[in-house]
Amino acid sequence: MSLLSIQNLSQSFDGKPILDGLTMDFWEGHIHAVVGPNGAGKSTLANTIMGLHGYTNYGGEIFFDGQSLRGVSVDARARMGITLAWQEPARFEGLSVLRFVGAGSKRKDPAHVKGLLEALGLEGERYLHRSVDRTLSGGERKRIELASILAMEPRLILMDEPDSGIDVAALDYIFTALSRLKNQGATVIMITHSRAVLEQADHAFLMCNGRLREKGEISKIGRYFIDRCIPCDHINEPDEEESIL
Amino acid sequence: MSSSDLVAALLQSIGVDNPHGLSDNTARIEVHENRVVGLKLVPGLKVDADETDDGINVEIRVEAGVRLQKPVHICFGVLPEDGRQHIDLDVRIHQDAHASFLAHCTFPNAVDVRHTMTAGIEVEPGAHYAYFERHVHGTHGGITVIPEARVIVHDDAEFTTEFELIKGRAGQIKFDYETLCHDRSVVEMTARISGRADDRIEIHERAQLLGDEAKAALISHIALRDDARAEIYNDVTAYGARARGHVDCKEIVLDRAIAKAVPMVAVHNPTAHVTHEAAIGSVDSRQLQTLLSRGLTEDEATDLIIEGLLSKKARWTKD
Ligand SMILES: Nc1ncnc2c1ncn2[C@@H]1O[C@H](COP(=O)(O)OP(=O)(O)OP(=O)(O)O)[C@@H](O)[C@H]1O
Ligand SMILES: [Mg+2]
C-alpha cells in the first residue's frame, strides 16, 4: 500500500521547470531514499509535499492516504501526520530545546523530551534548557530537529539530507532515529548524497533535472548514481534519448 | 486596608501568595501609593523612606564590602483603578559591595494610573548592582510608566538592569536611562516588552563608555501587536581605550503595529569597538514554517516565537 502517491507532479519557478512530471509511490512503513545531483529538485520535492510557503502552486496531484493535498495548509498536513526535517534547520533565539521539541509533541514533559534527546546521543540535562540558537553546533541542531520529529510520532517524515553537517559518530544516532521511526510504522522519505545513509533505505529513487531517472533496489540505484551521475559532465541536463525510464 | 493586607494584596497581584513564603532573611520593601507598607532589612542594607504627597523618596545604601546573599525584594504598586505614584530613588552601592534587587511594579487594575520614577544610582568602585524590574499591568492599558535613571558606574564596577513587561497591557511607557561607565566597568541594560492594542513604548538608553576597557550592551527585544507602536533609541558612545559596546534591537511587528529603531553607535578611540544589530519585522518565515510543519497553528507558532524573543537571555557582557 502506498501512503503517499505523487502523480505527474510539476513545479516551476520563474518559468523554469524544477519538477517535471514526477510520478512516484511511497509504500507505507518503508524507508525510501531520494538521491540525485545538486539542483535535481530533491528539496523542492520535499517542500512541495510539505506544502511550504511558495511551493503550493503545483501541477499534478499529491495523495496522502488517498486524500489530495491540494489546498491543505502546512499545519493541517502536519496534523495529518506529515512532517519535514530541514536540511538546515532554523534557529530560535531564546526558545529552549524543551519548548521546541515539546511544541509538536503529544507529551511535553521534560522526562519524555530528555529521553528523545538521549536516543539521539544528546545528554538531556545539558540540552533541555539551552536555547535553539546559534550557540548549538550544526550537528547538535540537526539532532534536536530529529528529536522534535520523533516527538510528533508522525506517519510520514521528509528528511532533507539528515547526514549533512553530521560527523561519523553522530551518524549512528541518525540511524537509531530511523529505525525507531520504522518500528513505529512510520514512512520515511530521505534525501541524501551519502552512500551510508542510502544503505539504510529499503528502496530508492534517483532524480535528475526534476525527473525520475531510476527507481528500485538501493544497490542498483547506488551503483547507477556512482557510475552514471557522478561522472556525468552535463549534470542535471540528461539527454532525452539517454533516459532509461 | 491595613498595611499587612496591602502587602498581601500587592504580592498576590504579582503571583506571590504568601509574603512569608519569602524566607525571614530576605530583605523586602513594599510601597503602596505613597506609603511604605512593608519593610524588612538585613545587615549592610540601609533604607530610608519619606512619604511625599504623591509618592515617596527612597534612599538605599549597601555598605562597603557587604555581599547581600539574596536579592532584595521591592514591590511598588497602586491597586485602585486610578492614582499617581512618584518614586524618587537614590541608590548607592558602596565600594566592593554586591547587591541584587528584584523589583515588581504592579498596577493590576489600572484605568488611570501614572507611575513615574527618577533614580540616581551610583555604583562605587568594585561594586556590583543588579536591578531586575518586572511589571505586572492589567488588561485595560490605562497606565503610564515613566522611569528615568542616571547611573554612574565607577572603575571595576558592574551594573545590570533588566526591564520586563510581558503580562498585561504596556500602556504608555517612556523610559530614559543614561549610564556613565568608567574604567573596566561593565553595564548591561535589557528591556523585554510586549505591546498590544494602542500601547505606546518609547525607550531611550545611553551608555557612555568613558573609561578604558569599559563594556556596555543595550538590548531591546519588543513584540508588538494590533495598533501598538514602539520607538527605540539606543546610543553607545565609546571614548575609552579598548572599550567595547553592543546594541541589540529586535522587534517583531504584527497586525497594524509600527516599530522604529534608531541605534546610535560612536567611537572616539581607535582601539574601541562598538557593534549593533537590529532586526524589525514580522516573525521569521523559516521559524514559522518549521513550527507549522510540527503541527502548530499559525497563532500558536507566532506566540512561541515571541516567547523566545521575550525570554531571559544569557548576558552579552559575560563573554
Ligand atoms: N523557491 C525557489 N525559487 C526559485 N528557485 C528555486 C526555489 N526552490 C528551488 N529552486 C531551484 O530549483 C532547483 C532545484 O533545487 P533543489 O533545492 O530542489 O535541489 P536539490 O536537489 O535539493 O539540490 P541539493 O542537492 O543541492 O540540495 C535549483 O536550481 C534551485 O535554485
Ligand atoms: Mg536540497
Coordinates of C-alpha atoms and ligand atoms in Angstrom, one line a residue:
Chain A
M1 CA 0.0 0.0 0.0
S2 CA 1.4 3.4 -0.8
L3 CA 0.9 6.1 1.8
L4 CA 2.0 8.8 -0.5
S5 CA 1.3 8.9 -4.2
I6 CA 2.6 11.5 -6.5
Q7 CA 1.2 11.8 -9.9
N8 CA 2.7 13.8 -12.7
L9 CA 3.9 16.4 -10.3
S10 CA 5.4 19.5 -11.7
Q11 CA 6.7 22.7 -10.1
S12 CA 8.3 25.7 -11.7
F13 CA 10.0 28.9 -10.6
D14 CA 10.2 31.9 -12.8
G15 CA 9.0 29.9 -15.7
K16 CA 11.8 27.3 -15.3
P17 CA 10.5 23.8 -14.6
I18 CA 12.1 22.4 -11.5
L19 CA 9.9 19.3 -11.0
D20 CA 8.9 17.9 -14.4
G21 CA 6.1 15.3 -14.4
L22 CA 7.2 13.2 -11.4
T23 CA 5.2 10.1 -10.6
M24 CA 6.2 8.2 -7.5
D25 CA 4.7 5.8 -5.0
F26 CA 5.9 5.6 -1.4
W27 CA 4.9 2.4 0.3
E28 CA 3.8 2.7 3.9
G29 CA 6.2 1.6 6.6
H30 CA 9.2 1.7 4.3
I31 CA 12.3 3.9 4.3
H32 CA 12.7 5.5 0.8
A33 CA 15.8 7.3 -0.3
V34 CA 15.8 10.0 -2.9
V35 CA 19.2 10.6 -4.5
G36 CA 20.4 12.9 -7.3
P37 CA 22.9 15.6 -8.1
N38 CA 22.8 19.1 -6.7
G39 CA 19.9 21.1 -8.1
A40 CA 18.0 17.9 -9.2
G41 CA 14.9 19.2 -7.4
K42 CA 15.0 16.9 -4.3
S43 CA 14.4 19.6 -1.7
T44 CA 11.8 21.2 -4.0
L45 CA 10.0 17.8 -4.0
A46 CA 10.1 17.6 -0.2
N47 CA 9.0 21.2 0.2
T48 CA 6.1 20.7 -2.2
I49 CA 4.9 17.6 -0.4
M50 CA 5.1 19.5 2.9
G51 CA 3.2 22.4 1.3
L52 CA 5.6 25.1 2.4
H53 CA 5.0 28.7 1.6
G54 CA 6.0 29.3 -2.0
Y55 CA 5.5 25.6 -3.0
T56 CA 1.7 25.3 -3.0
N57 CA 1.2 26.0 -6.7
Y58 CA 2.0 22.7 -8.4
G59 CA 0.8 20.7 -11.3
G60 CA -0.3 17.1 -11.0
E61 CA -1.5 15.6 -7.8
I62 CA -0.2 14.5 -4.4
F63 CA -2.3 12.0 -2.5
F64 CA -1.7 11.2 1.2
D65 CA -3.6 8.2 2.4
G66 CA -5.9 8.6 -0.6
Q67 CA -6.6 12.2 0.0
S68 CA -5.5 15.1 -2.3
L69 CA -3.2 17.6 -0.5
R70 CA -4.2 20.4 -2.8
G71 CA -5.2 23.4 -0.8
V72 CA -4.2 21.8 2.5
S73 CA -2.1 24.1 4.7
V74 CA 1.3 23.1 6.1
D75 CA 0.0 22.8 9.7
A76 CA -3.1 20.8 8.6
R77 CA -0.7 18.5 6.7
A78 CA 1.4 18.2 9.8
R79 CA -1.7 17.3 11.9
M80 CA -2.4 14.6 9.3
G81 CA 1.0 13.2 10.2
I82 CA 3.3 14.7 7.6
T83 CA 6.5 16.5 8.7
L84 CA 9.8 17.7 7.4
A85 CA 13.2 17.7 8.9
W86 CA 15.0 20.6 7.3
Q87 CA 18.4 20.4 5.6
E88 CA 19.5 23.5 7.5
P89 CA 17.1 23.8 10.5
A90 CA 16.1 27.3 11.6
R91 CA 17.5 28.8 14.8
F92 CA 15.2 30.1 17.5
E93 CA 16.7 32.7 19.8
G94 CA 15.5 32.3 23.4
L95 CA 13.4 29.2 22.8
S96 CA 14.6 26.3 24.9
V97 CA 15.2 22.9 23.5
L98 CA 12.5 21.6 25.8
R99 CA 9.9 24.0 24.5
F100 CA 11.0 23.5 20.9
V101 CA 10.9 19.7 21.0
G102 CA 7.8 19.7 23.1
A103 CA 6.0 22.1 20.7
G104 CA 4.8 19.5 18.3
S105 CA 4.8 16.7 20.8
K106 CA 1.8 15.0 22.4
R107 CA 3.9 14.7 25.5
K108 CA 5.6 17.9 26.7
D109 CA 7.1 16.7 30.0
P110 CA 10.8 17.1 30.4
A111 CA 11.4 13.4 31.1
H112 CA 10.0 12.4 27.8
V113 CA 11.9 15.1 25.9
K114 CA 15.0 14.1 27.7
G115 CA 14.6 10.5 26.6
L116 CA 14.3 11.6 23.0
L117 CA 17.4 13.7 23.2
E118 CA 19.3 10.8 24.7
A119 CA 18.1 8.5 22.0
L120 CA 19.9 10.9 19.6
G121 CA 23.1 10.9 21.7
L122 CA 22.5 14.3 23.4
E123 CA 22.8 14.4 27.1
G124 CA 19.4 15.6 28.3
E125 CA 20.5 17.7 31.3
R126 CA 22.9 19.6 29.2
Y127 CA 20.5 20.5 26.4
L128 CA 16.9 20.8 27.8
H129 CA 17.3 24.4 28.9
R130 CA 19.7 25.6 26.2
S131 CA 18.2 27.8 23.6
V132 CA 17.9 26.5 20.0
D133 CA 20.1 29.4 18.8
R134 CA 23.4 29.9 17.1
T135 CA 25.4 28.5 20.0
L136 CA 24.4 25.0 19.0
S137 CA 26.6 23.3 16.5
G138 CA 25.2 22.3 13.2
G139 CA 25.2 18.6 14.2
E140 CA 23.5 19.3 17.5
R141 CA 20.9 21.4 15.8
K142 CA 20.2 18.6 13.3
R143 CA 19.8 16.0 16.1
I144 CA 17.4 18.3 18.0
E145 CA 15.4 18.6 14.8
L146 CA 15.1 14.9 14.7
A147 CA 14.1 14.8 18.4
S148 CA 11.3 17.2 17.6
I149 CA 10.3 14.9 14.7
L150 CA 10.3 11.8 16.9
A151 CA 8.2 13.7 19.5
M152 CA 5.5 14.2 16.9
E153 CA 5.1 10.5 16.2
P154 CA 4.4 11.3 12.5
R155 CA 3.2 9.0 9.8
L156 CA 5.4 10.4 7.0
I157 CA 8.7 12.1 7.5
L158 CA 10.5 14.0 4.9
M159 CA 14.2 14.2 5.8
D160 CA 16.2 16.6 3.8
E161 CA 19.9 15.4 4.0
P162 CA 19.8 14.1 7.6
D163 CA 23.5 13.5 7.4
S164 CA 24.8 16.8 6.2
G165 CA 26.9 18.5 8.8
I166 CA 26.9 15.4 11.0
D167 CA 30.1 13.5 11.8
V168 CA 30.5 9.8 11.5
A169 CA 29.9 9.1 15.2
A170 CA 26.7 11.1 15.3
L171 CA 25.5 9.4 12.1
D172 CA 24.8 6.3 14.2
Y173 CA 22.2 8.2 16.2
I174 CA 20.5 9.3 13.0
F175 CA 20.3 5.6 12.1
T176 CA 18.8 4.9 15.5
A177 CA 16.2 7.5 14.9
L178 CA 15.4 6.0 11.5
S179 CA 14.9 2.5 13.0
R180 CA 12.8 4.0 15.8
L181 CA 10.6 5.7 13.2
K182 CA 10.4 2.5 11.2
N183 CA 9.4 0.5 14.3
Q184 CA 6.6 3.0 15.0
G185 CA 5.4 2.1 11.5
A186 CA 6.3 5.5 10.0
T187 CA 7.1 6.0 6.4
V188 CA 10.4 7.9 5.7
I189 CA 11.5 9.7 2.6
M190 CA 15.1 10.8 3.0
I191 CA 17.1 12.8 0.6
T192 CA 20.7 12.1 0.7
H193 CA 24.1 12.2 -1.1
S194 CA 25.6 9.7 1.3
R195 CA 26.2 6.0 0.5
A196 CA 26.0 5.1 4.2
V197 CA 22.6 6.8 4.6
L198 CA 21.3 5.3 1.3
E199 CA 22.1 1.8 2.7
Q200 CA 19.6 2.4 5.5
A201 CA 16.8 2.6 3.0
D202 CA 14.5 -0.2 1.7
H203 CA 14.1 1.4 -1.7
A204 CA 15.4 4.3 -3.6
F205 CA 14.6 6.8 -6.3
L206 CA 17.1 8.7 -8.5
M207 CA 16.2 12.1 -9.6
C208 CA 17.9 14.3 -12.2
N209 CA 16.8 17.6 -13.7
G210 CA 13.4 17.4 -12.0
R211 CA 12.6 14.0 -13.4
L212 CA 12.7 10.5 -12.1
R213 CA 15.6 8.7 -13.7
E214 CA 15.5 5.4 -12.0
K215 CA 14.0 3.6 -9.0
G216 CA 14.4 0.2 -7.3
E217 CA 16.7 -1.6 -5.0
I218 CA 19.2 0.6 -3.3
S219 CA 22.2 -1.4 -4.6
K220 CA 21.1 -0.7 -8.2
I221 CA 20.4 3.0 -7.5
G222 CA 23.7 3.4 -5.6
R223 CA 25.6 1.9 -8.5
Y224 CA 23.8 3.9 -11.1
F225 CA 24.4 7.1 -9.1
I226 CA 28.1 6.4 -8.8
D227 CA 28.7 5.1 -12.3
R228 CA 26.5 7.4 -14.3
C229 CA 25.6 10.5 -12.3
I230 CA 28.9 11.4 -10.7
P231 CA 30.9 11.2 -13.9
C232 CA 28.1 12.9 -15.9
D233 CA 29.5 16.1 -17.3
H234 CA 26.2 17.7 -18.1
I235 CA 24.7 17.3 -14.6
N236 CA 21.0 17.9 -14.5
E237 CA 20.6 18.1 -18.2
P238 CA 20.3 14.5 -19.3
D239 CA 19.7 13.6 -22.9
E240 CA 16.1 12.7 -23.8
E241 CA 17.4 9.6 -25.6
E242 CA 19.6 8.6 -22.7
S243 CA 16.6 8.3 -20.4
I244 CA 16.3 4.7 -19.2
L245 CA 12.8 5.0 -17.9
Chain B
M1 CA -6.8 48.3 54.3
S2 CA -4.1 47.6 56.9
S3 CA -0.5 47.6 55.9
S4 CA -0.3 43.8 56.1
D5 CA -3.4 43.4 54.0
L6 CA -1.9 45.7 51.4
V7 CA 1.3 43.8 51.4
A8 CA -0.6 40.6 50.8
A9 CA -2.7 42.2 48.0
L10 CA 0.4 43.6 46.3
L11 CA 2.2 40.3 46.5
Q12 CA -0.8 38.4 45.3
S13 CA -1.1 40.6 42.2
I14 CA 2.5 39.5 41.3
G15 CA 1.8 35.9 41.9
V16 CA 3.3 35.5 45.3
D17 CA 0.7 34.0 47.6
N18 CA 2.3 34.3 50.9
P19 CA 4.6 37.1 51.9
H20 CA 6.0 34.7 54.5
G21 CA 6.9 32.4 51.6
L22 CA 9.8 34.8 51.4
S23 CA 12.2 33.5 54.0
D24 CA 13.0 35.5 57.0
N25 CA 16.4 36.6 55.9
T26 CA 15.1 38.1 52.6
A27 CA 15.1 41.9 52.7
R28 CA 11.8 43.4 51.4
I29 CA 10.4 46.8 50.7
E30 CA 6.7 47.2 49.8
V31 CA 5.3 50.5 48.7
H32 CA 1.6 51.1 48.0
E33 CA 0.9 54.5 46.5
N34 CA 2.8 56.9 48.8
R35 CA 3.2 54.6 51.8
V36 CA 5.8 52.1 52.8
V37 CA 3.6 49.2 53.9
G38 CA 6.3 46.6 54.5
L39 CA 9.9 46.8 55.2
K40 CA 12.4 44.2 56.3
L41 CA 16.2 44.9 56.3
V42 CA 19.2 42.8 56.5
P43 CA 22.7 43.8 57.9
G44 CA 24.6 46.0 55.5
L45 CA 21.4 47.3 53.8
K46 CA 20.0 50.7 54.7
V47 CA 16.7 52.1 53.5
D48 CA 15.3 55.5 54.3
A49 CA 11.9 56.4 53.0
D50 CA 10.0 59.6 53.2
E51 CA 6.4 59.8 52.2
T52 CA 5.5 62.7 49.9
D53 CA 2.1 63.9 48.6
D54 CA 2.2 61.7 45.6
G55 CA 4.8 59.1 46.3
I56 CA 8.0 58.5 48.3
N57 CA 11.6 59.4 48.4
V58 CA 13.7 56.3 49.0
E59 CA 17.4 56.2 49.8
I60 CA 19.0 52.8 49.5
R61 CA 22.6 52.1 50.7
V62 CA 24.5 48.9 50.6
E63 CA 27.6 49.3 52.9
A64 CA 31.1 48.9 51.6
G65 CA 32.3 45.3 51.2
V66 CA 28.8 43.8 52.1
R67 CA 27.7 41.0 49.9
L68 CA 24.0 40.5 50.1
Q69 CA 23.4 36.8 49.7
K70 CA 19.8 37.1 48.4
P71 CA 18.1 39.6 46.2
V72 CA 16.3 42.4 47.9
H73 CA 12.6 42.2 47.0
I74 CA 10.9 45.5 46.2
C75 CA 7.3 45.9 45.3
F76 CA 5.9 49.2 44.1
G77 CA 2.2 49.3 43.4
V78 CA -1.1 51.0 43.0
L79 CA -4.1 48.7 43.5
P80 CA -7.0 51.0 42.8
E81 CA -8.1 52.0 39.3
D82 CA -6.6 55.4 39.5
G83 CA -3.7 57.0 41.2
R84 CA -0.4 58.8 41.0
Q85 CA 2.9 57.3 42.3
H86 CA 6.2 59.1 42.0
I87 CA 9.2 57.3 43.3
D88 CA 12.4 59.3 43.9
L89 CA 15.1 56.7 44.2
D90 CA 18.6 57.4 45.4
V91 CA 20.8 54.3 45.4
R92 CA 24.4 54.0 46.3
I93 CA 26.2 50.7 46.3
H94 CA 29.4 51.4 48.2
Q95 CA 32.8 50.1 47.3
D96 CA 33.1 46.4 46.7
A97 CA 29.6 45.7 47.8
H98 CA 27.4 43.3 45.8
A99 CA 23.7 43.5 45.8
S100 CA 20.8 42.5 43.6
F101 CA 17.3 43.8 43.6
L102 CA 14.2 42.1 42.3
A103 CA 11.5 44.8 41.8
H104 CA 7.9 44.3 40.9
C105 CA 5.8 47.2 39.8
T106 CA 2.2 46.2 39.9
F107 CA -0.8 48.1 38.7
P108 CA -3.3 45.3 38.1
N109 CA -6.5 47.3 37.9
A110 CA -5.1 50.5 36.3
V111 CA -7.6 52.6 34.4
D112 CA -5.8 55.9 35.0
V113 CA -2.6 55.3 36.9
R114 CA 0.6 57.2 36.4
H115 CA 3.9 55.8 37.8
T116 CA 7.0 57.9 37.5
M117 CA 10.4 57.3 38.8
T118 CA 13.5 59.3 39.0
A119 CA 16.6 57.4 40.0
G120 CA 20.1 58.5 40.8
I121 CA 22.3 55.4 41.1
E122 CA 25.9 55.3 41.9
V123 CA 27.8 52.0 41.8
E124 CA 31.2 52.7 43.6
P125 CA 34.5 51.1 42.5
G126 CA 34.4 47.3 42.5
A127 CA 30.7 47.2 43.5
H128 CA 28.1 45.1 41.6
Y129 CA 24.5 46.2 41.3
A130 CA 21.8 44.2 39.5
Y131 CA 18.3 45.5 39.3
F132 CA 15.6 43.4 37.7
E133 CA 12.3 45.1 37.3
R134 CA 9.2 43.2 36.3
H135 CA 6.0 45.0 35.6
V136 CA 2.6 43.5 36.1
H137 CA -0.1 45.5 34.4
G138 CA -3.8 44.9 34.0
T139 CA -5.7 44.4 30.8
H140 CA -7.0 48.0 30.5
G141 CA -4.0 49.8 29.3
G142 CA -4.8 52.9 31.4
I143 CA -1.3 53.1 32.8
T144 CA 1.6 55.4 32.2
V145 CA 5.1 54.4 33.3
I146 CA 7.9 57.0 33.0
P147 CA 11.2 55.8 34.6
E148 CA 14.3 57.9 34.4
A149 CA 17.7 56.9 35.7
R150 CA 21.1 58.5 35.8
V151 CA 23.7 55.9 36.6
I152 CA 27.4 56.3 37.4
V153 CA 29.3 53.1 37.2
H154 CA 32.8 53.6 38.7
D155 CA 36.0 51.7 38.0
D156 CA 35.7 47.9 38.0
A157 CA 32.0 48.2 39.0
E158 CA 29.1 46.3 37.4
F159 CA 25.6 47.4 36.7
T160 CA 23.0 45.3 35.1
T161 CA 19.4 46.1 34.7
E162 CA 16.5 44.3 33.1
F163 CA 13.0 45.7 32.5
E164 CA 10.4 43.0 31.8
L165 CA 6.8 43.8 30.8
I166 CA 5.2 40.7 29.3
K167 CA 2.0 40.3 31.2
G168 CA -0.9 42.7 30.7
R169 CA -1.0 45.9 28.7
A170 CA 2.1 48.0 28.4
G171 CA 0.0 51.2 28.3
Q172 CA 2.3 54.2 27.8
I173 CA 5.9 53.6 28.6
K174 CA 8.6 56.1 28.2
F175 CA 11.9 55.4 29.7
D176 CA 15.2 57.1 29.7
Y177 CA 18.3 55.6 31.2
E178 CA 21.8 57.1 31.0
T179 CA 24.9 55.4 32.2
L180 CA 28.4 56.8 32.6
C181 CA 30.9 53.9 32.5
H182 CA 34.3 54.2 34.0
D183 CA 37.5 52.1 33.6
R184 CA 36.8 48.4 33.3
S185 CA 33.2 48.8 34.3
V186 CA 30.5 46.5 32.9
V187 CA 27.0 47.7 32.0
E188 CA 24.1 45.7 30.6
M189 CA 20.7 47.2 30.1
T190 CA 17.9 45.0 28.8
A191 CA 14.3 45.7 28.0
R192 CA 11.8 42.9 27.1
I193 CA 8.4 44.3 26.4
S194 CA 5.2 43.1 24.8
G195 CA 2.8 45.8 23.4
R196 CA -0.7 45.4 22.1
A197 CA -3.9 47.4 21.3
D198 CA -2.8 51.1 21.4
D199 CA 0.2 50.7 23.7
R200 CA 3.0 53.2 23.1
I201 CA 6.5 52.3 24.0
E202 CA 9.5 54.7 23.9
I203 CA 12.9 53.7 25.1
H204 CA 15.9 56.0 25.3
E205 CA 19.1 54.3 26.6
R206 CA 22.5 55.7 26.5
A207 CA 25.8 54.3 27.6
Q208 CA 28.9 56.5 27.6
L209 CA 32.0 54.4 27.7
L210 CA 34.3 56.9 29.3
G211 CA 36.8 54.6 30.8
D212 CA 39.4 52.3 29.3
E213 CA 38.1 48.7 28.8
A214 CA 34.6 49.7 29.8
K215 CA 32.0 47.4 28.4
A216 CA 28.3 48.0 27.7
A217 CA 25.4 46.3 26.0
L218 CA 22.0 47.8 25.3
I219 CA 19.4 45.1 24.5
S220 CA 15.8 45.7 23.5
H221 CA 13.5 42.9 22.5
I222 CA 10.0 44.0 21.7
A223 CA 6.9 42.3 20.3
L224 CA 4.1 44.5 19.0
R225 CA 0.5 43.5 18.0
D226 CA -2.6 45.3 17.0
D227 CA -2.0 49.1 16.8
A228 CA 0.9 49.2 19.2
R229 CA 3.9 51.4 18.5
A230 CA 7.4 51.4 19.7
E231 CA 10.4 53.7 19.2
I232 CA 13.8 52.6 20.5
Y233 CA 16.7 54.9 20.7
N234 CA 19.9 53.2 21.8
D235 CA 23.1 55.1 22.0
V236 CA 26.5 53.7 22.8
T237 CA 29.4 56.1 22.6
A238 CA 32.9 54.9 23.3
Y239 CA 35.7 57.2 24.5
G240 CA 37.9 54.8 26.4
A241 CA 40.7 52.7 25.0
R242 CA 39.6 49.2 24.2
A243 CA 36.1 49.9 25.3
R244 CA 33.5 47.5 23.9
G245 CA 29.9 48.2 23.2
H246 CA 27.0 46.5 21.6
V247 CA 23.4 47.4 20.7
D248 CA 20.9 44.7 20.0
C249 CA 17.4 45.7 19.0
K250 CA 15.0 43.0 17.8
E251 CA 11.3 43.8 17.3
I252 CA 8.5 41.5 16.0
V253 CA 5.8 43.5 14.5
L254 CA 2.3 42.1 13.8
D255 CA -1.0 43.3 12.6
R256 CA -1.0 47.1 12.2
A257 CA 1.8 47.8 14.7
I258 CA 4.6 50.2 13.9
A259 CA 8.2 49.9 15.2
K260 CA 11.1 52.2 14.8
A261 CA 14.7 51.6 16.0
V262 CA 17.4 54.2 16.0
P263 CA 20.7 52.7 17.1
M264 CA 23.4 55.3 17.5
V265 CA 26.9 54.0 17.8
A266 CA 30.0 56.2 18.0
V267 CA 33.7 55.6 18.7
H268 CA 36.1 58.3 19.7
N269 CA 39.1 56.0 20.2
P270 CA 40.6 53.8 17.5
T271 CA 41.0 50.9 19.9
A272 CA 37.4 50.8 20.9
H273 CA 34.8 48.6 19.2
V274 CA 31.1 49.0 19.1
T275 CA 28.7 46.8 17.2
H276 CA 25.0 46.9 16.6
E277 CA 22.3 44.5 15.2
A278 CA 18.8 45.5 14.6
A279 CA 16.0 43.4 13.1
I280 CA 12.5 44.6 12.8
G281 CA 9.8 42.7 11.0
S282 CA 7.2 40.0 11.2
V283 CA 8.1 36.6 12.5
D284 CA 10.8 34.9 10.6
S285 CA 9.4 32.8 7.8
R286 CA 11.7 29.8 8.3
Q287 CA 10.9 29.7 12.0
L288 CA 7.2 29.9 11.3
Q289 CA 7.3 27.2 8.6
T290 CA 9.2 24.9 10.9
L291 CA 6.7 25.2 13.7
L292 CA 3.8 24.8 11.2
S293 CA 5.4 21.6 10.0
R294 CA 5.3 20.4 13.6
G295 CA 1.5 20.9 13.6
L296 CA 1.2 24.2 15.4
T297 CA -1.3 26.7 14.1
E298 CA 0.0 30.0 12.8
D299 CA -1.1 31.7 16.1
E300 CA 0.5 29.1 18.3
A301 CA 3.7 29.3 16.3
T302 CA 3.8 33.1 16.4
D303 CA 3.2 33.0 20.2
L304 CA 6.1 30.6 20.6
I305 CA 8.5 32.6 18.5
I306 CA 7.6 35.7 20.5
E307 CA 8.0 33.8 23.8
G308 CA 11.6 33.1 22.6
L309 CA 12.2 36.7 21.7
L310 CA 11.0 37.9 25.1
S311 CA 12.6 35.3 27.2
K312 CA 15.5 36.0 29.5
K313 CA 18.9 35.6 27.8
A314 CA 22.4 34.9 28.8
R315 CA 24.3 38.1 29.4
W316 CA 26.1 39.5 26.4
T317 CA 28.8 41.1 28.6
K318 CA 29.6 37.7 30.2
D319 CA 31.9 36.6 27.4
Ligands
LIG1 N1 11.7 28.8 -4.0 C1 12.5 28.7 -5.1 N2 12.5 29.8 -6.0 C2 13.3 29.7 -7.1 N3 14.1 28.7 -7.5 C3 14.1 27.6 -6.6 C4 13.3 27.6 -5.4 N4 13.5 26.4 -4.8 C5 14.3 25.7 -5.6 N5 14.7 26.4 -6.7 C6 15.6 26.0 -7.8 O1 15.2 24.7 -8.1 C7 16.4 23.9 -8.4 C8 16.4 22.7 -7.6 O2 16.7 23.0 -6.3 P1 16.6 22.0 -5.1 O3 16.9 22.7 -3.9 O4 15.3 21.3 -5.1 O5 17.7 20.9 -5.5 P2 18.3 19.7 -4.7 O6 18.2 18.5 -5.5 O7 17.7 19.7 -3.3 O8 19.9 20.1 -4.6 P3 20.9 19.9 -3.4 O9 21.4 18.5 -3.6 O10 22.0 20.9 -3.8 O11 20.3 20.2 -2.1 C9 17.6 24.8 -8.2 O12 18.0 25.3 -9.4 C10 17.0 25.9 -7.3 O13 17.8 27.1 -7.5
MG2 MG 18.5 20.1 -1.3

